[in-house]
XYZ file of C-alpha atoms in Angstrom:
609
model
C 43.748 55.779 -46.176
C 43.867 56.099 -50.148
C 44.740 54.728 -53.266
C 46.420 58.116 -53.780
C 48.461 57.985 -50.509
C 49.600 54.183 -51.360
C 51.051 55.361 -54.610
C 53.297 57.979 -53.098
C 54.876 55.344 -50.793
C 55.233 53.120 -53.482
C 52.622 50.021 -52.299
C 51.614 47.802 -55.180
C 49.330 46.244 -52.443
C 48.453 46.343 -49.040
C 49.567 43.574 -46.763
C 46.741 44.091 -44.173
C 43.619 46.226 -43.882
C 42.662 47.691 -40.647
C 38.840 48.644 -40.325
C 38.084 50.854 -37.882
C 34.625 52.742 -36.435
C 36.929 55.687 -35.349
C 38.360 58.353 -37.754
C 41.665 58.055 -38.148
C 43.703 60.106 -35.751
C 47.523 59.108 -36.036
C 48.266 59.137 -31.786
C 49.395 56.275 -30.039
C 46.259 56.825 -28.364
C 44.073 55.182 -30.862
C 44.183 51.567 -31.775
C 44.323 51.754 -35.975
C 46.695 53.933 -35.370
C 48.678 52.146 -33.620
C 48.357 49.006 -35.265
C 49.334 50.652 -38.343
C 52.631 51.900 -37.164
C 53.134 49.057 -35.479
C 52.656 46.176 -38.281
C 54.338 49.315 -41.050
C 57.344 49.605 -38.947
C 57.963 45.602 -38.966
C 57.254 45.665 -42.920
C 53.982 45.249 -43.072
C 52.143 47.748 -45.490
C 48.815 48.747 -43.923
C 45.761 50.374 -45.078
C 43.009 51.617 -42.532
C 39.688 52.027 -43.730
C 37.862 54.461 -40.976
C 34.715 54.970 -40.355
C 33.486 53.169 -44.054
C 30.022 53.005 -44.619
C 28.392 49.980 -43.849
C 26.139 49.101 -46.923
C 28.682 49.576 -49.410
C 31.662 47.232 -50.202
C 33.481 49.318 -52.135
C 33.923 51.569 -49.253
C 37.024 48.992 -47.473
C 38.226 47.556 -51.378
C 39.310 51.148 -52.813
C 42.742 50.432 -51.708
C 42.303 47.089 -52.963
C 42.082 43.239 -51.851
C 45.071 43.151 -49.178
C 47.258 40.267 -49.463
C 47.089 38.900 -46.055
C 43.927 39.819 -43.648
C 42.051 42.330 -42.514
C 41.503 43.717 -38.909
C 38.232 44.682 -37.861
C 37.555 46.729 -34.493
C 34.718 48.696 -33.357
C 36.665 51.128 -31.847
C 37.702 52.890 -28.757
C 34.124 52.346 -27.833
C 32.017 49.532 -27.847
C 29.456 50.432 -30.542
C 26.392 50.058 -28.665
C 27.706 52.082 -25.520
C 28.407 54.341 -28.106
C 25.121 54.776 -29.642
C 22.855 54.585 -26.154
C 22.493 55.652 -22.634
C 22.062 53.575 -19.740
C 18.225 53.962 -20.446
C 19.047 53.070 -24.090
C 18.497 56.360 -25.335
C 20.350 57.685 -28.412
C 23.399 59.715 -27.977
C 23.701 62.593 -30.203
C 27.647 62.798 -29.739
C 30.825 60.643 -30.944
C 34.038 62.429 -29.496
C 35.703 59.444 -32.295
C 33.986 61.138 -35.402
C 35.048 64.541 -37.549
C 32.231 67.128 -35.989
C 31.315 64.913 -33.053
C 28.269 63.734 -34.700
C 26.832 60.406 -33.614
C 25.909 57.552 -36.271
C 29.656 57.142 -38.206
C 29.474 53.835 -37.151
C 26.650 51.056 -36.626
C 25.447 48.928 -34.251
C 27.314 45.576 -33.700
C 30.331 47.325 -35.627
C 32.519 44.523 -35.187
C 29.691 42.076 -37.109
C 28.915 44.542 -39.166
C 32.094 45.649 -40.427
C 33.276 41.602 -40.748
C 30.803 41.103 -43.415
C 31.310 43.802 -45.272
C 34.793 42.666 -45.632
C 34.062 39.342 -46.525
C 31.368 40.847 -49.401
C 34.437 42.916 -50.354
C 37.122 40.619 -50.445
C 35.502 37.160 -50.639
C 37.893 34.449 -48.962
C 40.108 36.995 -47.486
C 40.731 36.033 -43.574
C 38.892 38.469 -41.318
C 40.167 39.092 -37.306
C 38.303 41.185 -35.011
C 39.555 42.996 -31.939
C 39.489 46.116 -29.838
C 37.183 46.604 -26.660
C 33.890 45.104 -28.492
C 35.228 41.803 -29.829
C 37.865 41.628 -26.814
C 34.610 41.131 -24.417
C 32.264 39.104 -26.278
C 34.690 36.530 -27.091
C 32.417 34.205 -25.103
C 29.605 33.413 -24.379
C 28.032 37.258 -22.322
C 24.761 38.615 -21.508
C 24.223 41.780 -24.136
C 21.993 44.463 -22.193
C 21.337 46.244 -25.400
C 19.088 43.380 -26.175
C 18.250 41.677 -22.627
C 19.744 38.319 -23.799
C 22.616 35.676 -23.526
C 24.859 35.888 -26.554
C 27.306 33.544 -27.995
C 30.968 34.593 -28.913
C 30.990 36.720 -31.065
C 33.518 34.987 -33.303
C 30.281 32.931 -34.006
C 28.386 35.571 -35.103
C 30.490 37.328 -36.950
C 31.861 34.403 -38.585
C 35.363 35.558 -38.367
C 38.429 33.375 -38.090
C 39.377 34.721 -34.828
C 39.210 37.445 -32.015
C 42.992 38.582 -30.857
C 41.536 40.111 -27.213
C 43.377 42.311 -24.833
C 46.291 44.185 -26.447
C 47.173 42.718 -29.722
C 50.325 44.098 -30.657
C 52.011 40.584 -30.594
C 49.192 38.425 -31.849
C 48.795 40.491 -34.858
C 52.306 40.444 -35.988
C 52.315 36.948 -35.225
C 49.653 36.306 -37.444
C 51.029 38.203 -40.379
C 54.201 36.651 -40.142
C 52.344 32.922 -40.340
C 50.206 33.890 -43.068
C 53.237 35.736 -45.027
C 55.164 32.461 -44.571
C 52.402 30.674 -45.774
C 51.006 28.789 -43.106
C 46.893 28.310 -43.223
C 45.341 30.130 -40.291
C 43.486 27.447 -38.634
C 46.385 26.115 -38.048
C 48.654 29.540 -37.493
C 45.739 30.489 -34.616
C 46.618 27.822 -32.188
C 50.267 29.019 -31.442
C 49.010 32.660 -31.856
C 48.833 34.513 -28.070
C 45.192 35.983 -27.031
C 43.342 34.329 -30.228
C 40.006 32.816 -29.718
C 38.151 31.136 -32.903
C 36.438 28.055 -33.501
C 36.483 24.432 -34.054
C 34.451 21.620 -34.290
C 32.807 20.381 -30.751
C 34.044 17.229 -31.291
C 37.715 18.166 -30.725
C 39.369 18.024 -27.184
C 41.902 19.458 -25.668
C 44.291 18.538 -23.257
C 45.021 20.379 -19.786
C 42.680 23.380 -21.123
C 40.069 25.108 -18.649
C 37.005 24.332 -19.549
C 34.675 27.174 -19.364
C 30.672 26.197 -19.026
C 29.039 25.974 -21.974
C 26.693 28.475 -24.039
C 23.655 25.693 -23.480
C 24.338 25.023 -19.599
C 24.448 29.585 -19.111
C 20.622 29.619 -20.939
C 19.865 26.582 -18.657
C 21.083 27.771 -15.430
C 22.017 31.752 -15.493
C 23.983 31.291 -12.798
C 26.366 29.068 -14.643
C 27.738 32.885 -16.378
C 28.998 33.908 -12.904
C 31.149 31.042 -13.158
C 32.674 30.924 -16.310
C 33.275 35.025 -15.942
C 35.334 34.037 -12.809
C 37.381 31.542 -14.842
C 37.745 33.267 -17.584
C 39.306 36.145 -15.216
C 41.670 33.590 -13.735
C 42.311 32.206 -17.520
C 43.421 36.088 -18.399
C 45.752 36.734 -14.761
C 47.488 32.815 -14.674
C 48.611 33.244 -18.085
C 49.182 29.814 -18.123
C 47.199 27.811 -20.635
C 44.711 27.834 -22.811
C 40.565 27.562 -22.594
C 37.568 26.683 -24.048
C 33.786 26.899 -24.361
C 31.486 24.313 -26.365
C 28.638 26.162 -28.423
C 26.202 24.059 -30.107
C 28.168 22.114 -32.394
C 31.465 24.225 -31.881
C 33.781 25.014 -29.302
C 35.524 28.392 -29.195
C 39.322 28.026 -28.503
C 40.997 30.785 -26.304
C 44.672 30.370 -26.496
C 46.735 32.121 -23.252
C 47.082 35.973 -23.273
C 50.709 35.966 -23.859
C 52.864 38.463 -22.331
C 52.525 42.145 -23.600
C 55.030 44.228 -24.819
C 57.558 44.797 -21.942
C 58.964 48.308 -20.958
C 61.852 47.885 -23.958
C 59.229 46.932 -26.530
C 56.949 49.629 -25.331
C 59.463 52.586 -25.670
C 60.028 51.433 -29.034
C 56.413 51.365 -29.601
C 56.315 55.100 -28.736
C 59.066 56.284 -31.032
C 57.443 55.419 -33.812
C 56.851 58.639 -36.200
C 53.150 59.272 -35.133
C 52.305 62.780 -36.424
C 49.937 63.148 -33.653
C 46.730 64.609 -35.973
C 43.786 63.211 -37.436
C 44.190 62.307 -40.881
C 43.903 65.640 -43.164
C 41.049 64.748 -45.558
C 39.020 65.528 -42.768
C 37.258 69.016 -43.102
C 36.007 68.622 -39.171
C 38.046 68.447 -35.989
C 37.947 65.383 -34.384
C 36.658 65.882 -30.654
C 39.157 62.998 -29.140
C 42.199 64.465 -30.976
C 41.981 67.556 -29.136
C 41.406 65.665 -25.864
C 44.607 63.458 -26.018
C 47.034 65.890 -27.983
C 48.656 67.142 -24.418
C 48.293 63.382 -22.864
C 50.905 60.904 -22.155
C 50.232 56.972 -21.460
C 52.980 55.939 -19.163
C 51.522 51.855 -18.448
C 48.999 49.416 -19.467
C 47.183 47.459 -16.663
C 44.927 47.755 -13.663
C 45.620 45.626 -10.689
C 42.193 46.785 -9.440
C 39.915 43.982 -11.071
C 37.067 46.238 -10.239
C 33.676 43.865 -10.824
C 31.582 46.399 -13.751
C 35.199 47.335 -14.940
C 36.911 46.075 -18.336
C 40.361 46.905 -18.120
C 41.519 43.665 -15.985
C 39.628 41.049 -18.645
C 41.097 43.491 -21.460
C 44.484 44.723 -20.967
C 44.907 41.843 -17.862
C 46.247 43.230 -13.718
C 49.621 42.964 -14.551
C 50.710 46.405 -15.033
C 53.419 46.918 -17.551
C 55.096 50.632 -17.343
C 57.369 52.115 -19.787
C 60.560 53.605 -18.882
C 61.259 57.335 -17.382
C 63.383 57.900 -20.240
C 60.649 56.826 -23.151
C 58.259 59.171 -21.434
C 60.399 62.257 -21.017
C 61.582 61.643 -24.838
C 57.936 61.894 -25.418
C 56.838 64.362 -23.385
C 60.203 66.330 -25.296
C 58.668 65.450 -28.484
C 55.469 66.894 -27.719
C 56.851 70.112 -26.025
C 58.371 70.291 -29.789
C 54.915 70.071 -31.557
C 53.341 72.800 -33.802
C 50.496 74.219 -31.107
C 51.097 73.011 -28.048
C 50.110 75.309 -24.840
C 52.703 74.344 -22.489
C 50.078 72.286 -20.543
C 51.112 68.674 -20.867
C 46.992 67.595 -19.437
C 47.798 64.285 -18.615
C 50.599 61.805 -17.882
C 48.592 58.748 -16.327
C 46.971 55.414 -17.249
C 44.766 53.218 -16.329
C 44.920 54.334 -12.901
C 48.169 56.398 -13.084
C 50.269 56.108 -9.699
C 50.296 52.706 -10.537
C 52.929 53.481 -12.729
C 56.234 51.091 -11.950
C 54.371 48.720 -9.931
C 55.093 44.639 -9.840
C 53.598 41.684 -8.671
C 56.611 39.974 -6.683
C 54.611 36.811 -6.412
C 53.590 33.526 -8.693
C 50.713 35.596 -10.790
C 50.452 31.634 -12.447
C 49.404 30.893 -9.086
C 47.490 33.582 -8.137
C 43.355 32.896 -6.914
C 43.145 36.598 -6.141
C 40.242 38.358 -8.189
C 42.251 42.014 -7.522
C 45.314 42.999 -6.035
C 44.488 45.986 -3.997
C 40.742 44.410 -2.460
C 40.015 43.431 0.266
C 43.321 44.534 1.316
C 46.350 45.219 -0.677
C 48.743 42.583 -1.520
C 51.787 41.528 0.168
C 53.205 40.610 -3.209
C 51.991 44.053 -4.936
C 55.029 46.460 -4.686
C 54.072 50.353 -5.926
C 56.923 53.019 -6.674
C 54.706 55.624 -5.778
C 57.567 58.043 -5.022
C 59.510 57.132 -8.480
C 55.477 57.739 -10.282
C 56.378 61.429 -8.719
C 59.765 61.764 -9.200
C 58.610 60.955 -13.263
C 56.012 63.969 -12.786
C 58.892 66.633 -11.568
C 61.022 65.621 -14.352
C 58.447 65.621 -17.697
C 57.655 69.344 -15.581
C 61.531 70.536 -15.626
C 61.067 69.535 -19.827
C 61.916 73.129 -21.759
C 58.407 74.530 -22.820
C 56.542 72.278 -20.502
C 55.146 74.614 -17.921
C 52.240 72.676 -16.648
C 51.617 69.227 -15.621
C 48.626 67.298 -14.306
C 46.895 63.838 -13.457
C 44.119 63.908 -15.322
C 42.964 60.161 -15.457
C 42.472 59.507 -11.940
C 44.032 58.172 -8.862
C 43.407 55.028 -6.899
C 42.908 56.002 -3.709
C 43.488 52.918 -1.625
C 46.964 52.611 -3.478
C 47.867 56.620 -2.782
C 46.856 56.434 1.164
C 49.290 53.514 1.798
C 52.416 55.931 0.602
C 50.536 59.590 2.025
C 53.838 61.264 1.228
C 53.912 60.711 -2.006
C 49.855 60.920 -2.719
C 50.072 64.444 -0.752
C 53.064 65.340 -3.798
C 50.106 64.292 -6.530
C 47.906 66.666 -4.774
C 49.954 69.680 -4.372
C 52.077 69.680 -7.327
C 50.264 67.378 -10.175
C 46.063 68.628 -9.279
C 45.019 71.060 -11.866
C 41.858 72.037 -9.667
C 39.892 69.048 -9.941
C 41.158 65.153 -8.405
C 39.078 62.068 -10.134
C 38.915 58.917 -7.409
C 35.976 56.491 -7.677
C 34.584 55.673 -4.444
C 31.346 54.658 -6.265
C 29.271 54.191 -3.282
C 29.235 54.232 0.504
C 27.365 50.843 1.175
C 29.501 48.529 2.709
C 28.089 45.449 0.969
C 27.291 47.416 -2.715
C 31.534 47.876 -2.734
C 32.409 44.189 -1.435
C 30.577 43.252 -4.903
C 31.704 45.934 -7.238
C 35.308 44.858 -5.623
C 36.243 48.449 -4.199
C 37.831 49.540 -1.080
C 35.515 50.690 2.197
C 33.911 53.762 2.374
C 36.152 54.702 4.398
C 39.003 54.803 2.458
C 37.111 58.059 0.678
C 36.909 59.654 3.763
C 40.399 59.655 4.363
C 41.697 60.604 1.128
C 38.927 63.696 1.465
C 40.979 64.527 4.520
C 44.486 64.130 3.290
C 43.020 66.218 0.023
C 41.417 69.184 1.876
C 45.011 69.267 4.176
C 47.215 69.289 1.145
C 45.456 71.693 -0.793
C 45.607 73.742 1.651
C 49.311 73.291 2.376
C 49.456 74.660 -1.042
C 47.239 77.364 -0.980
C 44.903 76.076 -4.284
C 41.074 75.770 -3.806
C 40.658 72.080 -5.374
C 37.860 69.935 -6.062
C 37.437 66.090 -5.875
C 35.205 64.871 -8.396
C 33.836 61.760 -7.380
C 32.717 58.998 -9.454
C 29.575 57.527 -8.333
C 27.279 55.233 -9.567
C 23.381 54.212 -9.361
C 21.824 50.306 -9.659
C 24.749 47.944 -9.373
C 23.449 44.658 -8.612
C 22.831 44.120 -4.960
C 21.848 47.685 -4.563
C 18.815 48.756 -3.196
C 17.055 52.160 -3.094
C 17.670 52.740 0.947
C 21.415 52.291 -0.481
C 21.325 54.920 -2.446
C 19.115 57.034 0.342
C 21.809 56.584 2.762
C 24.139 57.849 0.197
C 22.372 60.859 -0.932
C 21.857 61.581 2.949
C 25.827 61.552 3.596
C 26.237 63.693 0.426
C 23.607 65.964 1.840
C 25.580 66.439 5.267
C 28.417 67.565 3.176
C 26.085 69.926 1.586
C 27.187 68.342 -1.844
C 24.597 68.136 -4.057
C 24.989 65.854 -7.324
C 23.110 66.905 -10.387
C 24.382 64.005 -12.494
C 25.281 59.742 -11.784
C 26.293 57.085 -13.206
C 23.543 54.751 -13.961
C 24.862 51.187 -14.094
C 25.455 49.375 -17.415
C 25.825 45.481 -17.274
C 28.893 45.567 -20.055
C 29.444 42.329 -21.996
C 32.141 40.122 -19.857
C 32.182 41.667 -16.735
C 31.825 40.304 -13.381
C 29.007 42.446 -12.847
C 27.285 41.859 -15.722
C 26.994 38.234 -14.560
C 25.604 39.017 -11.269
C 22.910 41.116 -13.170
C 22.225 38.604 -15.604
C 21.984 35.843 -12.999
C 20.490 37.706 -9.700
C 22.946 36.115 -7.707
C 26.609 37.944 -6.095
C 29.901 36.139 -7.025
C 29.590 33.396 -4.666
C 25.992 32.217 -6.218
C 24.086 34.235 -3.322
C 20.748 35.717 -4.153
C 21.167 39.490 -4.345
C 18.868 42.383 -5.670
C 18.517 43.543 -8.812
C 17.197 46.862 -10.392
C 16.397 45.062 -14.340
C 13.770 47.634 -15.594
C 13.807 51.270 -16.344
C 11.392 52.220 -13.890
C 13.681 50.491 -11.182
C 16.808 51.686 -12.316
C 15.589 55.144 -12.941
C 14.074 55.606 -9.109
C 17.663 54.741 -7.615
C 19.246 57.027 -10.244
C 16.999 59.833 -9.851
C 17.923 60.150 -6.025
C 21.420 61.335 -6.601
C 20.425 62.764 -9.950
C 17.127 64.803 -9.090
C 14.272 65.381 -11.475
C 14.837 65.421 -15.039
C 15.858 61.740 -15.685
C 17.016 61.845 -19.232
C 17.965 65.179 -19.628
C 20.311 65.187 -16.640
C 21.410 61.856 -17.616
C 22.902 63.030 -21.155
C 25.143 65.934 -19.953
C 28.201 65.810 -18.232
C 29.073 64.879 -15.169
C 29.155 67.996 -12.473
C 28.195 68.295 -8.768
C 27.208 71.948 -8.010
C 27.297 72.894 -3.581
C 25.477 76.329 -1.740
C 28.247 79.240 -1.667
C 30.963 78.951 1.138
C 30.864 75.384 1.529
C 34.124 73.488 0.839
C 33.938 72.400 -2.635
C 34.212 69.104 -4.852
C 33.610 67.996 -7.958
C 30.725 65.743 -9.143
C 29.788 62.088 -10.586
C 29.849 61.183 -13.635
C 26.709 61.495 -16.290
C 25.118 58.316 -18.188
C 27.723 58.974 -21.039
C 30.815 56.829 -21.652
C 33.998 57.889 -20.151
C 35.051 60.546 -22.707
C 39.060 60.627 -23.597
C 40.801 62.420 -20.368
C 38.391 60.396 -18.126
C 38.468 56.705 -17.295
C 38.479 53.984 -18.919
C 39.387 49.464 -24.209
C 40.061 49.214 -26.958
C 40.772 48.765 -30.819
C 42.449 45.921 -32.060
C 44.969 46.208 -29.578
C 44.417 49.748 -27.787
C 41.671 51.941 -27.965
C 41.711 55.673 -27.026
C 40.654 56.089 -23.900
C 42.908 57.522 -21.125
C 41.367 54.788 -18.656
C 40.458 51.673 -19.907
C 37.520 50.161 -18.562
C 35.254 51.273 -16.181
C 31.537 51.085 -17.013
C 32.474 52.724 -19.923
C 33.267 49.794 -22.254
C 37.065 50.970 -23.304
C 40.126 50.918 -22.113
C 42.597 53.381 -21.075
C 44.154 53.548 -24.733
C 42.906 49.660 -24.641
């Protein structure tokens, strides 16, 4: 982080700068962090410039011009989610920033923070990536301003984006440019980099993606290329491409991830676990993840308005029982901790272990769990529960919970094992997403039945009491997806009202770059090109909202989430407020990872990615 600090390691030189938008917090949680551990530990030296302001150069060239690149990321948030509700008011809070104050970072980081480097350290190669840069690497619609953007690798005239998790494709491209190699040319055998080249240029057996000109022409054209470049992210098989006035943006193939035995090694890496100390605040997230373990990357959900499948891809990569219990040693160890270890999860954490036993290459399925689950999805849902019972036998350990949620169509198909997770691993409150109750509103948002809530309700209420605990469900539920009308969200407020659950605070729907969802909005039309409705304006959005949030619009809209019931009724817990997924809720991304514990969502992170 200093001059100072570079001197007592002996660096001459950095190799690589990382610029982030989050202070710098040294848990695998966030992304710089990461990264920096990462790239250090194969001989890399690496700076990370956090949080720098924005109008001043000399703010990322105090540890001087670094010999290779620099990283840019927004994040763990995607700036503008950051900075606005879903009626584009201004947050006052940044759980990423020393105090929690809001404004550490600006708008369009990623852009922002690119040029900077580039009036810092003329010539110098700039990469973005993290959550912000990972979606936009295409042509999206941007709610923020109400309009069709290109990829963002042409605005921010960088050399590339390295989307998803990055671990590989950064080292990659160190090692090419520390060998010498030009990156123009480095990029094209570098996994999950998308930059640009001359329209003119064709290439051979790549899907073709419709262009930036033929989305403004025909909206519905972004429903499309959102479902291929989905497919481009699951096959894994080639590479694909998008023509953009006189350029075409390149997307080489994800690339694998870091297996199980790369993973673990990932995690041993000496992390000290605290935010940097030349802060003279606390840093909200730190506290938040400090107790948390990340035990997978991957959601095999593909949920339409959610990130984590275009980010950190369905295949689900877990790492071993033995890395997490040396962890979850390590952190029984630590200076401070409570006992409580608040969180061992992911994405969505019983699917922990699971596999696709099919040809994923192959694979035209948009998620592996809707309509029905897969024949070819195998979940250890038992071994995700044996893992829990052994990080709680860990000396000092003397709580352990699931803090980042549960998919609930996954946990009813192996009840004996979901009723464990409610018994043993429920520290009063259980976070599923049912998200609505109309049948046709969850077909497009890609979630199971109704039904399916129902059940788990039943199976929760009968477990709990099989252990004698008064628990909550907290239900995640959201207002003004596309295709969603206000008798929708009637009939849902009535069913809530039979239950004599009453929600002070929902979800309002926010189009996020990339999405499936955000295509339907943009285009007014569901996923197979069918008209649907679509609440576009405040006032719209605001009377569907306001019918599971009551009166008070904005000001219930900015608090968290909480659902409050009359005394003596069975109890659960509440939806979700118009904020983003905080760290121990759900939900991309840095460069790499961000620091969420669940990637995704309508949040605009992912689960630490």
């Amino acid at each position: 982080m200093s001059r100072a600090e570079m001197d007592r390691l002996g660096w001459d030189a950095l190799d690589v700068l990382l610029v982030t938008g989050d202070a710098y917090v040294d848990h695998p949680s966030f992304g710089a962090a990461l990264l920096g551990r990462w790239l250090t530990a194969h001989g890399f030296r690496t700076g990370i410039a956090a949080q720098p302001r924005w109008d001043d150069p000399d703010a990322v060239a105090a540890m001087g011009r670094p010999r290779l690149f620099a990283g840019v990321t927004a994040g763990a948030l995607d700036s503008m989610l950051a900075h606005y509700t879903a009626f584009r008011r201004k947050r006052s809070e940044d759980a990423y920033t020393p105090g929690g104050k809001a404004g550490a970072r600006p708008n369009r980081a990623s852009i922002v923070y690119a040029n900077l480097v580039r009036r810092a350290c003329p010539g110098l190669p700039v990469v973005l990536g993290g959550i912000e840069a990972s979606l936009r690497r295409v042509s999206h619609y941007d709610f923020w301003s109400d309009s069709l953007r290109r990829s963002i690798v042409l605005d921010a005239k960088a050399d590339a984006v390295l989307y998803g998790m990055a671990e590989h494709s950064l080292l990659a491209l160190a090692e090419a440019l520390e060998q010498g190699e030009d990156i123009a040319a480095a990029l094209w055998d570098i996994p999950g980099a998308a930059f640009a080249v001359p329209g003119s240029a064709s290439l051979e057996d790549a899907l073709e993606l419709p262009s930036h000109e033929s989305i403004e022409a025909e909206p519905a054209q972004l429903v499309k290329a959102t479902l291929l470049l989905e497919r481009h992210v699951h096959q894994n098989r080639r590479a694909a491409c998008q023509r953009s006035g006189e350029r075409m943006v390149v997307l080489t193939a994800p690339g694998e991830g870091l297996e199980a035995e790369a993973l673990d090694a990932l995690y041993t890496l000496p992390f000290t676990r605290r935010a940097h100390p030349s802060y003279d605040k606390p840093v909200p997230a730190e506290a938040m993840m400090a107790g948390s373990l990340n035990i997978h990357r991957g959601c095999a959900g593909g949920c339409s308005f959610c990130t984590l499948a275009l980010h950190q891809g369905r295949r689900i990569r877990s790492r071993s029982a033995r890395s997490v219990l040396e962890e979850a040693r390590a952190l029984a160890g630590t200076r401070g901790f409570n006992g409580s270890v608040s969180d061992v999860g992911g994405p969505s954490a019983n699917m922990w272990g699971a596999a696709c036993t099919g040809d994923m290459a192959s694979c035209a399925r948009s998620s592996c769990l809707t309509p029905r689950l897969c024949r070819h999805f195998s979940a250890r849902q038992r071994d995700f529960v044996s893992l829990l019972r052994s990080v709680s036998a860990v000396p000092g350990v003397r709580h352990v919970r699931v803090a980042s949620g549960w998919r609930m169509d996954l946990g009813l198909a192996d009840p004996e094992a979901l009723g464990a997770m409610v018994r043993e691993f429920t520290g009063g409150q259980a976070k599923v997403a049912p998200e609505h109750r109309a049948g046709h509103v969850l077909r497009l948002m890609r979630k199971p039945a109704f039904e399916t809530f129902e059940r788990f309700l039943k199976l929760f209420e009968r477990e709990s009491a099989r252990a004698g605990k008064e628990q909550y469900v907290v239900p995640y539920l959201m207002s003004a997806f596309p295709g969603c009308t206000v008798r929708d969200m009637q009939e849902l407020a009535a069913w809530l009202g039979g239950r004599g659950w009453r929600p002070d605070q929902v979800q309002c729907f926010i189009p996020l770059p990339g999405t499936a969802a955000a295509a339907m909005y943009y285009a007014g039309v569901d996923l197979e090109g069918r008209p649907i409705p679509v609440a576009r304006g405040d006032a719209e959005r605001r009377a569907q909202h306001d019918i599971l949030a009551g009166q008070g619009g904005a000001e219930h809209a900015a608090r968290r989430e909480a659902i409050r019931k009359p005394a003596g009724a069975a109890r659960a817990g509440g939806p979700r407020g118009d904020s983003p997924s905080r760290p121990g809720g759900r939900s991309p991304g840095q460069t790499g990872r961000g620091a969420g514990r669940n990637s995704g969502r309508n949040s605009g992170r992912g689960r630490k990615g």
